[in-house]
Amino acid sequence: MLQWKKKPGEAVAIDEILIEIETDKVVLEVPAPAAGVLVAHVVADGGTVVSDQVIAQIDTDAKAGAAAPAAAAPVAAAAAAAPAAAAVDKGDVAMPAAAKLLADNNLSVAAVAGTGKDGRVTKGDVLAAVAAKPAAAVAAAPKAALAPVAAPVPMKLGDRPEQRVPMSRLRARVAERLLQSQSTNAILTTFNEVNMAPVMEMRKKFQDKFEKEHGVKLGFMSFFVKAAVHALKKFPVLNASVDGNDIVYHGYFDIGIAVGSPRGLVVPIIRNADQMNFAEIEKKIAEFGQKAKEGKISMDDLSGGTFSISNGGTFGSMLSTPIINPPQSAILGVHATKDRAVVENGQVVVRPINYLAMSYDHRIIDGREAVLGLVAMKEALEDPARLLFDI
């Protein structure tokens, strides 16, 4: 859970955003199901909740400023009933998944009727009990029983301060997936340099007309997406994934674009990129950028993907080894374009050079396909007409 948008005692309108809840992929905005007054927060900022859990109480008849403490009586009754319920012999019988839910929702195994074998409490039993729990009783639950609040903990170290901040769900999930990628893929990276002058000249020549015609700026990323699709068509294994002992070749090109957001890295997907023109790709990238900035990237935006592009050049990176986004098998790293001295026809000349890096899963992609795939991207960028004629 992230942050409440309304305080107890404040009036809320139906569908007004009450709170933002962070999952391991996106931030969800939860609207008010009815108009009224927010009586109480059941879970504090930073707490942990599960699906269908009651998180607040709204009094549809009260007026603003009247946060009702009247829920204390039901809570007291519930608390008094708990020891008695605990006396019921359940035979220590909570399934593992159910036990976690019981702990998350401050329930005892004795308080839930088990429907499993020998009266065991299942995950479904706990979810049913949570859904049926009286709203008033839940709303006034003692704060000590709530999930811990993820607040910064300052450390008193004189003039050498530290601050301990728990990872957000999104950051923890990103860390988990990166470790998974490195532990399950045989990652190798190949590099090449690209003379970006032809792309820069084409962009300069057409960017004003392009923006007037399509209502979006012509950036560089659409060229990289087009070049990537161009190479993936030539070397389909770069667009494949591993499923057990099978190699899955995808007959479509869904390109993930790594986007930095205030809450961490997300990789929304441009679907069927091979069927899109430059303007459609630029509009989609702009849309993702705005959504990431506002924290409105959806689960659908992040689902799937057959190949990814990471643009560290936005932040000035010269070179990096990008980590594969599982279950994909390859990723392109794009870096900052800088004027560099290169040799052409025996002469040292200055050219705007971009170093490209492609990491790939060596379990299914051999060096030949990886190197030639990156060369195909390089050739497409150094002669953009190839992208127009698909050659």
CSV table of C-alpha atoms in Angstrom, one decimal, residues 59-312:
chain,number,residue,atom,x,y,z
A,59,ASP,CA,-20.5,6.1,6.3
A,60,THR,CA,-22.9,7.0,3.6
A,61,ASP,CA,-25.2,8.9,6.0
A,62,ALA,CA,-22.7,10.9,8.0
A,63,LYS,CA,-21.5,14.5,7.3
A,64,ALA,CA,-17.9,15.6,6.8
A,65,GLY,CA,-15.9,16.0,10.0
A,66,ALA,CA,-17.8,13.2,11.8
A,67,ALA,CA,-15.3,10.4,12.0
A,68,ALA,CA,-17.2,7.8,14.0
A,69,PRO,CA,-15.5,5.9,16.8
A,70,ALA,CA,-18.6,3.9,17.3
A,71,ALA,CA,-17.0,0.8,16.0
A,72,ALA,CA,-15.2,0.2,19.3
A,73,ALA,CA,-18.1,-1.9,20.8
A,74,PRO,CA,-18.2,-4.4,18.0
A,75,VAL,CA,-14.4,-4.7,18.2
A,76,ALA,CA,-14.5,-5.3,21.9
A,77,ALA,CA,-17.1,-8.0,21.3
A,78,ALA,CA,-15.0,-9.5,18.7
A,79,ALA,CA,-11.9,-9.4,20.9
A,80,ALA,CA,-13.8,-11.0,23.7
A,81,ALA,CA,-15.0,-13.8,21.4
A,82,ALA,CA,-11.5,-14.5,20.1
A,83,PRO,CA,-10.2,-16.4,23.1
A,84,ALA,CA,-13.3,-18.5,23.2
A,85,ALA,CA,-13.0,-19.3,19.6
A,86,ALA,CA,-9.3,-20.2,20.0
A,87,ALA,CA,-10.4,-22.9,22.4
A,88,VAL,CA,-12.0,-24.8,19.5
A,89,ASP,CA,-9.7,-27.7,18.5
A,90,LYS,CA,-8.7,-27.2,14.9
A,91,GLY,CA,-5.8,-29.7,15.2
A,92,ASP,CA,-3.3,-27.1,14.1
A,93,VAL,CA,-4.7,-27.2,10.7
A,94,ALA,CA,-3.9,-24.3,8.5
A,95,MET,CA,-2.5,-25.0,5.0
A,96,PRO,CA,0.7,-23.0,4.3
A,97,ALA,CA,-1.0,-20.5,1.9
A,98,ALA,CA,-3.8,-20.1,4.4
A,99,ALA,CA,-1.5,-19.6,7.3
A,100,LYS,CA,0.1,-16.6,5.5
A,101,LEU,CA,-3.2,-15.0,4.8
A,102,LEU,CA,-4.3,-15.6,8.5
A,103,ALA,CA,-1.2,-13.7,9.6
A,104,ASP,CA,-1.7,-10.9,7.1
A,105,ASN,CA,-5.3,-10.4,8.2
A,106,ASN,CA,-4.7,-10.8,12.0
A,107,LEU,CA,-6.9,-13.9,12.2
A,108,SER,CA,-6.4,-17.0,14.3
A,109,VAL,CA,-6.9,-20.4,12.8
A,110,ALA,CA,-9.6,-21.0,15.5
A,111,ALA,CA,-11.7,-18.1,14.1
A,112,VAL,CA,-12.0,-19.7,10.6
A,113,ALA,CA,-14.2,-22.7,9.7
A,114,GLY,CA,-12.1,-25.2,7.8
A,115,THR,CA,-13.6,-27.0,4.8
A,116,GLY,CA,-10.5,-29.0,3.8
A,117,LYS,CA,-9.7,-32.6,4.7
A,118,ASP,CA,-10.1,-33.2,8.5
A,119,GLY,CA,-11.3,-29.7,8.9
A,120,ARG,CA,-8.1,-28.0,7.6
A,121,VAL,CA,-8.3,-24.3,6.9
A,122,THR,CA,-7.7,-23.6,3.2
A,123,LYS,CA,-6.8,-20.3,1.4
A,124,GLY,CA,-10.4,-20.1,0.2
A,125,ASP,CA,-11.7,-20.4,3.8
A,126,VAL,CA,-9.5,-17.4,4.9
A,127,LEU,CA,-10.5,-15.3,1.9
A,128,ALA,CA,-14.2,-16.0,2.7
A,129,ALA,CA,-13.7,-15.1,6.3
A,130,VAL,CA,-11.9,-11.8,5.4
A,131,ALA,CA,-14.7,-10.9,3.0
A,132,ALA,CA,-17.4,-11.7,5.6
A,133,LYS,CA,-15.6,-9.8,8.5
A,134,PRO,CA,-17.8,-6.9,9.7
A,135,ALA,CA,-16.6,-3.6,8.3
A,136,ALA,CA,-16.9,-1.8,11.6
A,137,ALA,CA,-14.9,-4.4,13.5
A,138,VAL,CA,-12.1,-4.3,10.9
A,139,ALA,CA,-12.1,-0.5,10.7
A,140,ALA,CA,-11.3,-0.2,14.4
A,141,ALA,CA,-8.7,-2.9,14.6
A,142,PRO,CA,-5.9,-1.9,16.9
A,143,LYS,CA,-3.0,-0.4,15.1
A,144,ALA,CA,-0.5,-2.7,16.7
A,145,ALA,CA,-2.1,-5.6,14.8
A,146,LEU,CA,-1.7,-3.9,11.4
A,147,ALA,CA,1.1,-4.7,8.9
A,148,PRO,CA,4.2,-2.6,9.6
A,149,VAL,CA,4.3,0.8,8.0
A,150,ALA,CA,7.2,1.1,5.4
A,151,ALA,CA,8.5,4.4,6.8
A,152,PRO,CA,12.1,5.6,6.6
A,153,VAL,CA,14.1,4.9,9.8
A,154,PRO,CA,16.7,7.6,10.5
A,155,MET,CA,19.9,6.4,12.1
A,156,LYS,CA,21.6,8.7,14.7
A,157,LEU,CA,25.2,8.7,13.7
A,158,GLY,CA,26.3,12.2,14.3
A,159,ASP,CA,27.6,13.8,11.2
A,160,ARG,CA,27.4,10.5,9.3
A,161,PRO,CA,23.7,10.0,8.9
A,162,GLU,CA,22.0,7.0,7.3
A,163,GLN,CA,18.5,6.2,6.5
A,164,ARG,CA,16.9,2.7,6.2
A,165,VAL,CA,14.0,2.5,3.7
A,166,PRO,CA,12.2,-0.7,2.9
A,167,MET,CA,12.0,-1.6,-0.8
A,168,SER,CA,8.8,-0.9,-2.5
A,169,ARG,CA,6.8,-3.8,-3.9
A,170,LEU,CA,7.8,-2.7,-7.4
A,171,ARG,CA,11.5,-2.4,-6.6
A,172,ALA,CA,11.5,-5.8,-4.8
A,173,ARG,CA,9.9,-7.4,-7.8
A,174,VAL,CA,12.4,-5.8,-10.2
A,175,ALA,CA,15.2,-7.1,-8.0
A,176,GLU,CA,13.7,-10.6,-8.0
A,177,ARG,CA,13.3,-10.7,-11.8
A,178,LEU,CA,16.9,-9.5,-12.4
A,179,LEU,CA,18.3,-12.2,-10.1
A,180,GLN,CA,16.0,-14.7,-11.8
A,181,SER,CA,17.3,-13.6,-15.2
A,182,GLN,CA,21.0,-13.9,-14.2
A,183,SER,CA,20.5,-17.3,-12.5
A,184,THR,CA,18.4,-19.0,-15.3
A,185,ASN,CA,19.9,-17.5,-18.5
A,186,ALA,CA,23.4,-18.0,-19.9
A,187,ILE,CA,23.8,-14.3,-20.6
A,188,LEU,CA,26.4,-13.1,-23.1
A,189,THR,CA,26.7,-9.6,-24.6
A,190,THR,CA,27.9,-8.6,-28.0
A,191,PHE,CA,28.7,-5.0,-29.0
A,192,ASN,CA,28.9,-2.9,-32.1
A,193,GLU,CA,29.2,0.8,-33.0
A,194,VAL,CA,26.8,2.7,-35.2
A,195,ASN,CA,27.3,5.9,-37.2
A,196,MET,CA,24.1,7.8,-36.4
A,197,ALA,CA,24.7,10.5,-39.0
A,198,PRO,CA,22.2,9.1,-41.6
A,199,VAL,CA,19.5,8.8,-39.0
A,200,MET,CA,20.2,12.3,-37.6
A,201,GLU,CA,20.2,13.8,-41.1
A,202,MET,CA,16.9,12.2,-41.9
A,203,ARG,CA,15.3,13.2,-38.6
A,204,LYS,CA,16.5,16.8,-39.1
A,205,LYS,CA,15.1,16.9,-42.6
A,206,PHE,CA,11.7,15.6,-41.8
A,207,GLN,CA,11.0,16.3,-38.1
A,208,ASP,CA,9.0,19.6,-38.6
A,209,LYS,CA,6.8,18.1,-41.3
A,210,PHE,CA,6.5,14.9,-39.3
A,211,GLU,CA,5.3,16.8,-36.2
A,212,LYS,CA,2.8,18.9,-38.1
A,213,GLU,CA,1.4,15.9,-39.9
A,214,HIS,CA,1.2,13.4,-37.0
A,215,GLY,CA,1.1,15.6,-33.9
A,216,VAL,CA,4.1,13.9,-32.3
A,217,LYS,CA,7.8,14.6,-32.4
A,218,LEU,CA,10.1,12.3,-34.4
A,219,GLY,CA,12.5,10.8,-31.9
A,220,PHE,CA,15.3,8.3,-32.2
A,221,MET,CA,13.6,5.4,-30.5
A,222,SER,CA,11.3,4.7,-33.4
A,223,PHE,CA,14.4,4.1,-35.5
A,224,PHE,CA,15.8,1.6,-33.0
A,225,VAL,CA,12.4,-0.2,-32.8
A,226,LYS,CA,12.2,-0.5,-36.5
A,227,ALA,CA,15.9,-1.6,-36.8
A,228,ALA,CA,15.3,-4.2,-34.1
A,229,VAL,CA,12.2,-5.6,-35.8
A,230,HIS,CA,14.2,-5.7,-39.1
A,231,ALA,CA,16.9,-7.9,-37.4
A,232,LEU,CA,14.4,-10.1,-35.6
A,233,LYS,CA,12.7,-11.0,-38.9
A,234,LYS,CA,16.1,-12.1,-40.3
A,235,PHE,CA,17.1,-14.0,-37.1
A,236,PRO,CA,13.8,-15.3,-35.5
A,237,VAL,CA,15.6,-17.0,-32.6
A,238,LEU,CA,16.4,-13.5,-31.2
A,239,ASN,CA,12.6,-13.1,-30.9
A,240,ALA,CA,12.1,-16.5,-29.3
A,241,SER,CA,11.8,-17.7,-25.7
A,242,VAL,CA,12.6,-20.8,-23.7
A,243,ASP,CA,9.8,-22.9,-22.1
A,244,GLY,CA,11.2,-25.9,-20.3
A,245,ASN,CA,13.0,-27.9,-23.0
A,246,ASP,CA,11.2,-26.1,-25.8
A,247,ILE,CA,12.1,-23.1,-27.9
A,248,VAL,CA,9.0,-21.0,-28.6
A,249,TYR,CA,9.3,-19.0,-31.8
A,250,HIS,CA,7.0,-16.0,-31.8
A,251,GLY,CA,5.3,-15.1,-35.1
A,252,TYR,CA,4.7,-11.5,-33.8
A,253,PHE,CA,6.9,-8.7,-32.6
A,254,ASP,CA,6.0,-7.2,-29.2
A,255,ILE,CA,8.8,-4.9,-28.3
A,256,GLY,CA,9.3,-3.9,-24.6
A,257,ILE,CA,10.6,-0.3,-24.0
A,258,ALA,CA,12.3,0.1,-20.7
A,259,VAL,CA,11.0,3.3,-19.1
A,260,GLY,CA,12.1,4.9,-15.8
A,261,SER,CA,9.4,6.0,-13.5
A,262,PRO,CA,9.5,7.7,-10.0
A,263,ARG,CA,8.8,4.3,-8.5
A,264,GLY,CA,11.2,2.2,-10.5
A,265,LEU,CA,11.8,0.6,-13.9
A,266,VAL,CA,8.9,-0.6,-16.0
A,267,VAL,CA,8.9,-2.2,-19.4
A,268,PRO,CA,5.6,-1.5,-21.3
A,269,ILE,CA,5.0,-3.4,-24.5
A,270,ILE,CA,4.6,-2.0,-28.1
A,271,ARG,CA,2.5,-4.8,-29.6
A,272,ASN,CA,2.8,-5.8,-33.2
A,273,ALA,CA,5.5,-3.3,-33.7
A,274,ASP,CA,6.2,-4.7,-37.2
A,275,GLN,CA,2.7,-3.5,-38.3
A,276,MET,CA,3.2,0.1,-37.0
A,277,ASN,CA,4.7,3.1,-38.8
A,278,PHE,CA,7.1,5.6,-37.3
A,279,ALA,CA,4.3,7.9,-36.1
A,280,GLU,CA,2.4,5.1,-34.4
A,281,ILE,CA,5.5,4.0,-32.6
A,282,GLU,CA,6.4,7.5,-31.4
A,283,LYS,CA,2.8,8.1,-30.1
A,284,LYS,CA,2.9,4.8,-28.2
A,285,ILE,CA,6.3,5.6,-26.7
A,286,ALA,CA,5.0,9.1,-25.7
A,287,GLU,CA,1.9,7.6,-24.2
A,288,PHE,CA,4.0,5.1,-22.1
A,289,GLY,CA,6.3,7.9,-20.9
A,290,GLN,CA,3.3,10.0,-19.7
A,291,LYS,CA,1.7,7.0,-18.0
A,292,ALA,CA,4.9,6.1,-16.2
A,293,LYS,CA,5.3,9.7,-15.0
A,294,GLU,CA,1.8,9.7,-13.6
A,295,GLY,CA,2.0,6.2,-12.2
A,296,LYS,CA,-0.8,4.9,-14.5
A,297,ILE,CA,1.0,2.1,-16.3
A,298,SER,CA,-1.5,-0.8,-16.4
A,299,MET,CA,-1.0,-4.6,-16.1
A,300,ASP,CA,-2.0,-5.0,-19.7
A,301,ASP,CA,0.7,-2.5,-20.7
A,302,LEU,CA,3.3,-4.7,-19.1
A,303,SER,CA,2.1,-8.1,-20.1
A,304,GLY,CA,4.0,-10.2,-22.7
A,305,GLY,CA,6.8,-9.0,-24.9
A,306,THR,CA,9.2,-10.9,-27.1
A,307,PHE,CA,12.2,-8.5,-27.2
A,308,SER,CA,13.2,-5.4,-25.2
A,309,ILE,CA,15.1,-2.2,-25.8
A,310,SER,CA,16.8,-0.3,-22.9
A,311,ASN,CA,17.9,3.3,-23.6
A,312,GLY,CA,20.6,4.2,-21.1
